[in-house]
GROMACS .gro file of N, CA and C in nm:
model
  408
    1MET      N    1   2.890  -7.720  -2.334
    1MET     CA    2   2.875  -7.710  -2.193
    1MET      C    3   2.879  -7.564  -2.152
    2GLU      N    4   2.788  -7.530  -2.069
    2GLU     CA    5   2.783  -7.392  -2.024
    2GLU      C    6   2.839  -7.382  -1.883
    3ASN      N    7   2.911  -7.274  -1.861
    3ASN     CA    8   2.957  -7.244  -1.726
    3ASN      C    9   2.855  -7.150  -1.664
    4SER      N   10   2.774  -7.201  -1.580
    4SER     CA   11   2.674  -7.116  -1.518
    4SER      C   12   2.707  -7.098  -1.370
    5ILE      N   13   2.716  -6.975  -1.333
    5ILE     CA   14   2.741  -6.939  -1.193
    5ILE      C   15   2.615  -6.874  -1.142
    6ASN      N   16   2.567  -6.915  -1.031
    6ASN     CA   17   2.445  -6.860  -0.974
    6ASN      C   18   2.479  -6.733  -0.896
    7LEU      N   19   2.459  -6.619  -0.961
    7LEU     CA   20   2.479  -6.490  -0.896
    7LEU      C   21   2.342  -6.434  -0.860
    8PRO      N   22   2.336  -6.357  -0.754
    8PRO     CA   23   2.206  -6.296  -0.723
    8PRO      C   24   2.168  -6.197  -0.833
    9LYS      N   25   2.040  -6.188  -0.854
    9LYS     CA   26   1.993  -6.096  -0.956
    9LYS      C   27   2.027  -5.954  -0.916
   10LYS      N   28   2.063  -5.875  -1.016
   10LYS     CA   29   2.104  -5.739  -0.990
   10LYS      C   30   1.989  -5.656  -0.930
   11ASN      N   31   1.870  -5.671  -0.982
   11ASN     CA   32   1.757  -5.593  -0.935
   11ASN      C   33   1.722  -5.625  -0.791
   12SER      N   34   1.729  -5.755  -0.755
   12SER     CA   35   1.695  -5.791  -0.617
   12SER      C   36   1.800  -5.741  -0.520
   13LEU      N   37   1.927  -5.739  -0.561
   13LEU     CA   38   2.034  -5.689  -0.476
   13LEU      C   39   2.019  -5.538  -0.454
   14ILE      N   40   1.988  -5.465  -0.561
   14ILE     CA   41   1.972  -5.321  -0.550
   14ILE      C   42   1.850  -5.287  -0.465
   15SER      N   43   1.739  -5.356  -0.488
   15SER     CA   44   1.620  -5.327  -0.409
   15SER      C   45   1.641  -5.365  -0.263
   16SER      N   46   1.719  -5.469  -0.237
   16SER     CA   47   1.750  -5.506  -0.100
   16SER      C   48   1.833  -5.399  -0.033
   17LEU      N   49   1.931  -5.344  -0.105
   17LEU     CA   50   2.014  -5.237  -0.049
   17LEU      C   51   1.932  -5.109  -0.029
   18LYS      N   52   1.843  -5.081  -0.123
   18LYS     CA   53   1.757  -4.964  -0.107
   18LYS      C   54   1.669  -4.979   0.016
   19TRP      N   55   1.613  -5.099   0.036
   19TRP     CA   56   1.525  -5.123   0.149
   19TRP      C   57   1.603  -5.109   0.280
   20LYS      N   58   1.724  -5.167   0.285
   20LYS     CA   59   1.804  -5.158   0.407
   20LYS      C   60   1.844  -5.013   0.435
   21THR      N   61   1.880  -4.939   0.332
   21THR     CA   62   1.916  -4.799   0.349
   21THR      C   63   1.797  -4.717   0.397
   22THR      N   64   1.680  -4.743   0.341
   22THR     CA   65   1.559  -4.672   0.382
   22THR      C   66   1.526  -4.700   0.528
   23VAL      N   67   1.533  -4.825   0.567
   23VAL     CA   68   1.504  -4.860   0.706
   23VAL      C   69   1.607  -4.798   0.801
   24LEU      N   70   1.734  -4.799   0.762
   24LEU     CA   71   1.838  -4.740   0.844
   24LEU      C   72   1.817  -4.590   0.861
   25MET      N   73   1.787  -4.520   0.752
   25MET     CA   74   1.764  -4.376   0.759
   25MET      C   75   1.640  -4.342   0.841
   26ALA      N   76   1.536  -4.421   0.826
   26ALA     CA   77   1.414  -4.398   0.905
   26ALA      C   78   1.442  -4.418   1.053
   27THR      N   79   1.518  -4.522   1.086
   27THR     CA   80   1.552  -4.547   1.225
   27THR      C   81   1.637  -4.435   1.283
   28LEU      N   82   1.737  -4.390   1.208
   28LEU     CA   83   1.821  -4.280   1.254
   28LEU      C   84   1.741  -4.152   1.270
   29SER      N   85   1.652  -4.124   1.177
   29SER     CA   86   1.569  -4.003   1.186
   29SER      C   87   1.478  -4.008   1.307
   30LEU      N   88   1.414  -4.121   1.329
   30LEU     CA   89   1.325  -4.133   1.444
   30LEU      C   90   1.401  -4.125   1.576
   31SER      N   91   1.520  -4.183   1.581
   31SER     CA   92   1.598  -4.176   1.705
   31SER      C   93   1.646  -4.033   1.730
   32PHE      N   94   1.680  -3.959   1.624
   32PHE     CA   95   1.719  -3.819   1.640
   32PHE      C   96   1.602  -3.736   1.689
   33LEU      N   97   1.484  -3.757   1.630
   33LEU     CA   98   1.367  -3.682   1.672
   33LEU      C   99   1.326  -3.717   1.815
   34ALA      N  100   1.344  -3.840   1.853
   34ALA     CA  101   1.309  -3.879   1.989
   34ALA      C  102   1.409  -3.822   2.090
   35ALA      N  103   1.534  -3.805   2.050
   35ALA     CA  104   1.637  -3.755   2.141
   35ALA      C  105   1.626  -3.604   2.160
   36THR      N  106   1.577  -3.532   2.060
   36THR     CA  107   1.566  -3.387   2.073
   36THR      C  108   1.431  -3.354   2.132
   37ASN      N  109   1.432  -3.268   2.231
   37ASN     CA  110   1.310  -3.227   2.298
   37ASN      C  111   1.294  -3.077   2.278
   38PRO      N  112   1.180  -3.032   2.226
   38PRO     CA  113   1.164  -2.889   2.208
   38PRO      C  114   1.165  -2.816   2.342
   39ALA      N  115   1.216  -2.694   2.340
   39ALA     CA  116   1.225  -2.616   2.464
   39ALA      C  117   1.085  -2.584   2.513
   40SER      N  118   1.064  -2.608   2.640
   40SER     CA  119   0.933  -2.582   2.696
   40SER      C  120   0.936  -2.465   2.795
   41ALA      N  121   1.045  -2.387   2.794
   41ALA     CA  122   1.058  -2.275   2.886
   41ALA      C  123   0.973  -2.158   2.840
   42ASP      N  124   0.940  -2.073   2.932
   42ASP     CA  125   0.864  -1.953   2.902
   42ASP      C  126   0.953  -1.858   2.822
   43GLU      N  127   0.898  -1.798   2.718
   43GLU     CA  128   0.977  -1.711   2.630
   43GLU      C  129   1.030  -1.589   2.704
   44ASN      N  130   0.948  -1.527   2.786
   44ASN     CA  131   0.991  -1.407   2.857
   44ASN      C  132   1.104  -1.437   2.955
   45SER      N  133   1.093  -1.548   3.028
   45SER     CA  134   1.200  -1.580   3.122
   45SER      C  135   1.328  -1.619   3.048
   46ALA      N  136   1.315  -1.683   2.932
   46ALA     CA  137   1.434  -1.718   2.855
   46ALA      C  138   1.504  -1.592   2.805
   47LEU      N  139   1.426  -1.493   2.757
   47LEU     CA  140   1.487  -1.368   2.713
   47LEU      C  141   1.550  -1.294   2.831
   48LYS      N  142   1.484  -1.295   2.945
   48LYS     CA  143   1.536  -1.228   3.064
   48LYS      C  144   1.666  -1.294   3.110
   49ASN      N  145   1.671  -1.426   3.108
   49ASN     CA  146   1.793  -1.498   3.147
   49ASN      C  147   1.908  -1.471   3.052
   50ALA      N  148   1.877  -1.443   2.925
   50ALA     CA  149   1.981  -1.413   2.828
   50ALA      C  150   2.025  -1.268   2.833
   51GLY      N  151   1.957  -1.186   2.916
   51GLY     CA  152   1.995  -1.045   2.928
   51GLY      C  153   1.931  -0.957   2.823
   52ILE      N  154   1.828  -1.005   2.757
   52ILE     CA  155   1.760  -0.928   2.654
   52ILE      C  156   1.635  -0.866   2.717
   53THR      N  157   1.626  -0.735   2.710
   53THR     CA  158   1.512  -0.666   2.768
   53THR      C  159   1.422  -0.614   2.657
   54ALA      N  160   1.303  -0.568   2.695
   54ALA     CA  161   1.208  -0.518   2.596
   54ALA      C  162   1.262  -0.393   2.527
   55THR      N  163   1.338  -0.310   2.600
   55THR     CA  164   1.390  -0.188   2.537
   55THR      C  165   1.498  -0.220   2.436
   56SER      N  166   1.574  -0.326   2.458
   56SER     CA  167   1.678  -0.361   2.361
   56SER      C  168   1.618  -0.424   2.237
   57LEU      N  169   1.495  -0.475   2.247
   57LEU     CA  170   1.431  -0.535   2.131
   57LEU      C  171   1.356  -0.432   2.047
   58GLU      N  172   1.291  -0.336   2.110
   58GLU     CA  173   1.201  -0.248   2.038
   58GLU      C  174   1.246  -0.103   2.029
   59GLY      N  175   1.340  -0.061   2.107
   59GLY     CA  176   1.369   0.081   2.113
   59GLY      C  177   1.493   0.122   2.036
   60GLY      N  178   1.488   0.242   1.977
   60GLY     CA  179   1.604   0.305   1.918
   60GLY      C  180   1.654   0.242   1.790
   61THR      N  181   1.754   0.308   1.732
   61THR     CA  182   1.810   0.259   1.607
   61THR      C  183   1.912   0.147   1.630
   62ASP      N  184   1.957   0.132   1.754
   62ASP     CA  185   2.054   0.027   1.783
   62ASP      C  186   1.987  -0.103   1.826
   63SER      N  187   1.857  -0.107   1.821
   63SER     CA  188   1.787  -0.226   1.867
   63SER      C  189   1.800  -0.340   1.766
   64PHE      N  190   1.763  -0.457   1.811
   64PHE     CA  191   1.770  -0.575   1.726
   64PHE      C  192   1.678  -0.561   1.605
   65PHE      N  193   1.553  -0.520   1.630
   65PHE     CA  194   1.458  -0.509   1.521
   65PHE      C  195   1.491  -0.392   1.429
   66GLY      N  196   1.550  -0.287   1.484
   66GLY     CA  197   1.594  -0.176   1.400
   66GLY      C  198   1.701  -0.221   1.302
   67SER      N  199   1.795  -0.302   1.349
   67SER     CA  200   1.900  -0.355   1.262
   67SER      C  201   1.842  -0.451   1.160
   68LEU      N  202   1.748  -0.532   1.203
   68LEU     CA  203   1.686  -0.627   1.112
   68LEU      C  204   1.607  -0.553   1.004
   69GLU      N  205   1.543  -0.444   1.043
   69GLU     CA  206   1.467  -0.364   0.948
   69GLU      C  207   1.561  -0.303   0.843
   70LYS      N  208   1.678  -0.259   0.885
   70LYS     CA  209   1.777  -0.204   0.791
   70LYS      C  210   1.823  -0.311   0.692
   71ILE      N  211   1.841  -0.432   0.742
   71ILE     CA  212   1.884  -0.542   0.654
   71ILE      C  213   1.776  -0.572   0.551
   72VAL      N  214   1.651  -0.573   0.594
   72VAL     CA  215   1.541  -0.600   0.500
   72VAL      C  216   1.536  -0.492   0.393
   73TYR      N  217   1.552  -0.365   0.432
   73TYR     CA  218   1.551  -0.256   0.334
   73TYR      C  219   1.669  -0.267   0.238
   74LEU      N  220   1.786  -0.308   0.289
   74LEU     CA  221   1.903  -0.324   0.201
   74LEU      C  222   1.878  -0.436   0.100
   75VAL      N  223   1.823  -0.547   0.146
   75VAL     CA  224   1.794  -0.658   0.054
   75VAL      C  225   1.690  -0.616  -0.049
   76MET      N  226   1.590  -0.539  -0.006
   76MET     CA  227   1.489  -0.490  -0.100
   76MET      C  228   1.551  -0.398  -0.205
   77ALA      N  229   1.643  -0.312  -0.165
   77ALA     CA  230   1.707  -0.220  -0.260
   77ALA      C  231   1.794  -0.296  -0.361
   78VAL      N  232   1.873  -0.389  -0.311
   78VAL     CA  233   1.959  -0.467  -0.401
   78VAL      C  234   1.874  -0.551  -0.496
   79GLY      N  235   1.768  -0.612  -0.444
   79GLY     CA  236   1.679  -0.692  -0.529
   79GLY      C  237   1.607  -0.606  -0.631
   80GLY      N  238   1.568  -0.484  -0.593
   80GLY     CA  239   1.502  -0.394  -0.688
   80GLY      C  240   1.593  -0.355  -0.802
   81ILE      N  241   1.718  -0.324  -0.769
   81ILE     CA  242   1.815  -0.289  -0.875
   81ILE      C  243   1.838  -0.409  -0.966
   82TRP      N  244   1.851  -0.527  -0.907
   82TRP     CA  245   1.871  -0.649  -0.985
   82TRP      C  246   1.752  -0.676  -1.077
   83ALA      N  247   1.631  -0.654  -1.027
   83ALA     CA  248   1.511  -0.677  -1.109
   83ALA      C  249   1.504  -0.577  -1.225
   84VAL      N  250   1.539  -0.452  -1.201
   84VAL     CA  251   1.538  -0.353  -1.308
   84VAL      C  252   1.640  -0.390  -1.415
   85ILE      N  253   1.757  -0.435  -1.373
   85ILE     CA  254   1.859  -0.478  -1.470
   85ILE      C  255   1.805  -0.591  -1.557
   86TRP      N  256   1.736  -0.689  -1.496
   86TRP     CA  257   1.685  -0.803  -1.573
   86TRP      C  258   1.565  -0.765  -1.660
   87ILE      N  259   1.489  -0.667  -1.619
   87ILE     CA  260   1.382  -0.619  -1.707
   87ILE      C  261   1.442  -0.553  -1.830
   88ILE      N  262   1.550  -0.477  -1.811
   88ILE     CA  263   1.618  -0.415  -1.926
   88ILE      C  264   1.679  -0.522  -2.016
   89ILE      N  265   1.745  -0.622  -1.958
   89ILE     CA  266   1.804  -0.730  -2.038
   89ILE      C  267   1.696  -0.806  -2.113
   90GLY      N  268   1.584  -0.835  -2.047
   90GLY     CA  269   1.474  -0.904  -2.113
   90GLY      C  270   1.416  -0.822  -2.226
   91GLY      N  271   1.404  -0.691  -2.206
   91GLY     CA  272   1.355  -0.603  -2.313
   91GLY      C  273   1.451  -0.600  -2.432
   92MET      N  274   1.580  -0.600  -2.404
   92MET     CA  275   1.678  -0.602  -2.513
   92MET      C  276   1.672  -0.735  -2.589
   93LEU      N  277   1.658  -0.846  -2.515
   93LEU     CA  278   1.645  -0.975  -2.582
   93LEU      C  279   1.518  -0.980  -2.667
   94LEU      N  280   1.409  -0.926  -2.614
   94LEU     CA  281   1.283  -0.928  -2.686
   94LEU      C  282   1.286  -0.839  -2.809
   95SER      N  283   1.345  -0.721  -2.795
   95SER     CA  284   1.348  -0.630  -2.911
   95SER      C  285   1.447  -0.676  -3.017
   96GLY      N  286   1.550  -0.748  -2.977
   96GLY     CA  287   1.649  -0.795  -3.074
   96GLY      C  288   1.622  -0.935  -3.125
   97SER      N  289   1.508  -0.993  -3.090
   97SER     CA  290   1.483  -1.131  -3.127
   97SER      C  291   1.449  -1.148  -3.275
   98GLY      N  292   1.388  -1.046  -3.338
   98GLY     CA  293   1.348  -1.059  -3.478
   98GLY      C  294   1.249  -1.172  -3.493
   99SER      N  295   1.284  -1.271  -3.574
   99SER     CA  296   1.194  -1.384  -3.594
   99SER      C  297   1.243  -1.509  -3.521
  100ASN      N  298   1.344  -1.492  -3.433
  100ASN     CA  299   1.398  -1.604  -3.358
  100ASN      C  300   1.310  -1.631  -3.236
  101ALA      N  301   1.241  -1.743  -3.239
  101ALA     CA  302   1.147  -1.776  -3.132
  101ALA      C  303   1.217  -1.802  -2.999
  102GLN      N  304   1.338  -1.857  -3.002
  102GLN     CA  305   1.409  -1.887  -2.878
  102GLN      C  306   1.449  -1.758  -2.805
  103LYS      N  307   1.498  -1.658  -2.881
  103LYS     CA  308   1.534  -1.532  -2.818
  103LYS      C  309   1.410  -1.459  -2.766
  104ARG      N  310   1.300  -1.468  -2.840
  104ARG     CA  311   1.176  -1.405  -2.795
  104ARG      C  312   1.128  -1.470  -2.666
  105THR      N  313   1.135  -1.602  -2.659
  105THR     CA  314   1.095  -1.673  -2.538
  105THR      C  315   1.188  -1.637  -2.421
  106ALA      N  316   1.318  -1.628  -2.448
  106ALA     CA  317   1.413  -1.590  -2.343
  106ALA      C  318   1.385  -1.450  -2.291
  107GLY      N  319   1.353  -1.357  -2.381
  107GLY     CA  320   1.322  -1.220  -2.341
  107GLY      C  321   1.195  -1.214  -2.257
  108MET      N  322   1.091  -1.282  -2.302
  108MET     CA  323   0.966  -1.284  -2.225
  108MET      C  324   0.985  -1.352  -2.090
  109GLY      N  325   1.063  -1.460  -2.089
  109GLY     CA  326   1.091  -1.529  -1.963
  109GLY      C  327   1.166  -1.440  -1.865
  110ALA      N  328   1.265  -1.366  -1.914
  110ALA     CA  329   1.341  -1.276  -1.827
  110ALA      C  330   1.251  -1.167  -1.770
  111ILE      N  331   1.163  -1.112  -1.852
  111ILE     CA  332   1.073  -1.007  -1.804
  111ILE      C  333   0.974  -1.064  -1.703
  112MET      N  334   0.918  -1.181  -1.730
  112MET     CA  335   0.820  -1.239  -1.639
  112MET      C  336   0.883  -1.277  -1.504
  113VAL      N  337   1.001  -1.336  -1.507
  113VAL     CA  338   1.067  -1.373  -1.382
  113VAL      C  339   1.107  -1.248  -1.304
  114ALA      N  340   1.152  -1.144  -1.374
  114ALA     CA  341   1.184  -1.018  -1.305
  114ALA      C  342   1.059  -0.956  -1.245
  115ALA      N  343   0.945  -0.969  -1.312
  115ALA     CA  344   0.819  -0.915  -1.258
  115ALA      C  345   0.778  -0.991  -1.132
  116VAL      N  346   0.794  -1.122  -1.133
  116VAL     CA  347   0.766  -1.200  -1.012
  116VAL      C  348   0.862  -1.160  -0.900
  117GLY      N  349   0.988  -1.135  -0.935
  117GLY     CA  350   1.087  -1.090  -0.838
  117GLY      C  351   1.051  -0.955  -0.779
  118VAL      N  352   0.998  -0.864  -0.861
  118VAL     CA  353   0.955  -0.732  -0.811
  118VAL      C  354   0.842  -0.750  -0.711
  119TYR      N  355   0.749  -0.840  -0.738
  119TYR     CA  356   0.639  -0.864  -0.645
  119TYR      C  357   0.691  -0.921  -0.513
  120VAL      N  358   0.786  -1.014  -0.521
  120VAL     CA  359   0.842  -1.071  -0.398
  120VAL      C  360   0.916  -0.964  -0.320
  121ILE      N  361   0.987  -0.876  -0.389
  121ILE     CA  362   1.056  -0.767  -0.322
  121ILE      C  363   0.956  -0.672  -0.258
  122TYR      N  364   0.846  -0.646  -0.327
  122TYR     CA  365   0.741  -0.561  -0.273
  122TYR      C  366   0.684  -0.620  -0.145
  123LYS      N  367   0.674  -0.751  -0.139
  123LYS     CA  368   0.619  -0.819  -0.023
  123LYS      C  369   0.727  -0.861   0.078
  124ALA      N  370   0.853  -0.825   0.056
  124ALA     CA  371   0.963  -0.871   0.142
  124ALA      C  372   0.946  -0.825   0.286
  125TYR      N  373   0.901  -0.702   0.306
  125TYR     CA  374   0.884  -0.653   0.442
  125TYR      C  375   0.773  -0.730   0.513
  126THR      N  376   0.668  -0.761   0.440
  126THR     CA  377   0.559  -0.839   0.499
  126THR      C  378   0.606  -0.981   0.529
  127ILE      N  379   0.682  -1.041   0.438
  127ILE     CA  380   0.734  -1.176   0.459
  127ILE      C  381   0.827  -1.179   0.580
  128ALA      N  382   0.918  -1.080   0.589
  128ALA     CA  383   1.009  -1.075   0.703
  128ALA      C  384   0.934  -1.049   0.832
  129GLY      N  385   0.830  -0.965   0.825
  129GLY     CA  386   0.750  -0.939   0.943
  129GLY      C  387   0.672  -1.061   0.988
  130TRP      N  388   0.626  -1.139   0.893
  130TRP     CA  389   0.556  -1.262   0.927
  130TRP      C  390   0.651  -1.361   0.991
  131ALA      N  391   0.773  -1.370   0.936
  131ALA     CA  392   0.869  -1.468   0.986
  131ALA      C  393   0.926  -1.428   1.122
  132VAL      N  394   0.943  -1.298   1.147
  132VAL     CA  395   1.009  -1.255   1.268
  132VAL      C  396   0.921  -1.164   1.354
  133ASN      N  397   0.798  -1.139   1.308
  133ASN     CA  398   0.704  -1.052   1.377
  133ASN      C  399   0.757  -0.910   1.394
  134ILE      N  400   0.816  -0.853   1.285
  134ILE     CA  401   0.863  -0.715   1.294
  134ILE      C  402   0.770  -0.622   1.219
  135GLY      N  403   0.694  -0.674   1.122
  135GLY     CA  404   0.609  -0.589   1.041
  135GLY      C  405   0.469  -0.577   1.097
  136ALA      N  406   0.400  -0.478   1.047
  136ALA     CA  407   0.263  -0.459   1.092
  136ALA      C  408   0.167  -0.510   0.988
   0.00000   0.00000   0.00000
């Protein structure tokens, strides 16, 4: 005699929970998006109401964009030093690899990733200018 208990199948229970969770998350996401309304105010009047003038945005070394420009240059300098360090480490791994293919691959990978990093650093001012409209 077998003792058989009718339990729900594990796969159907899991898929049912996944479906309920998906529907719940979709409903919550849609209700959040419906509740938030993008600002439709004029940009110039919003800046004026906040006390921000054109001279405080564009003029002098104490301006907002002047400070942002300094931060971009600092990040570029730190990233450049970091990239040079990794190019040196990659060169050391490559030169010390001998016939070990894993070390040779690690060295080439470090040099290639550092080279991509140098390019991103080179374009950092353009990227920041695109994101915040500070660059030309």
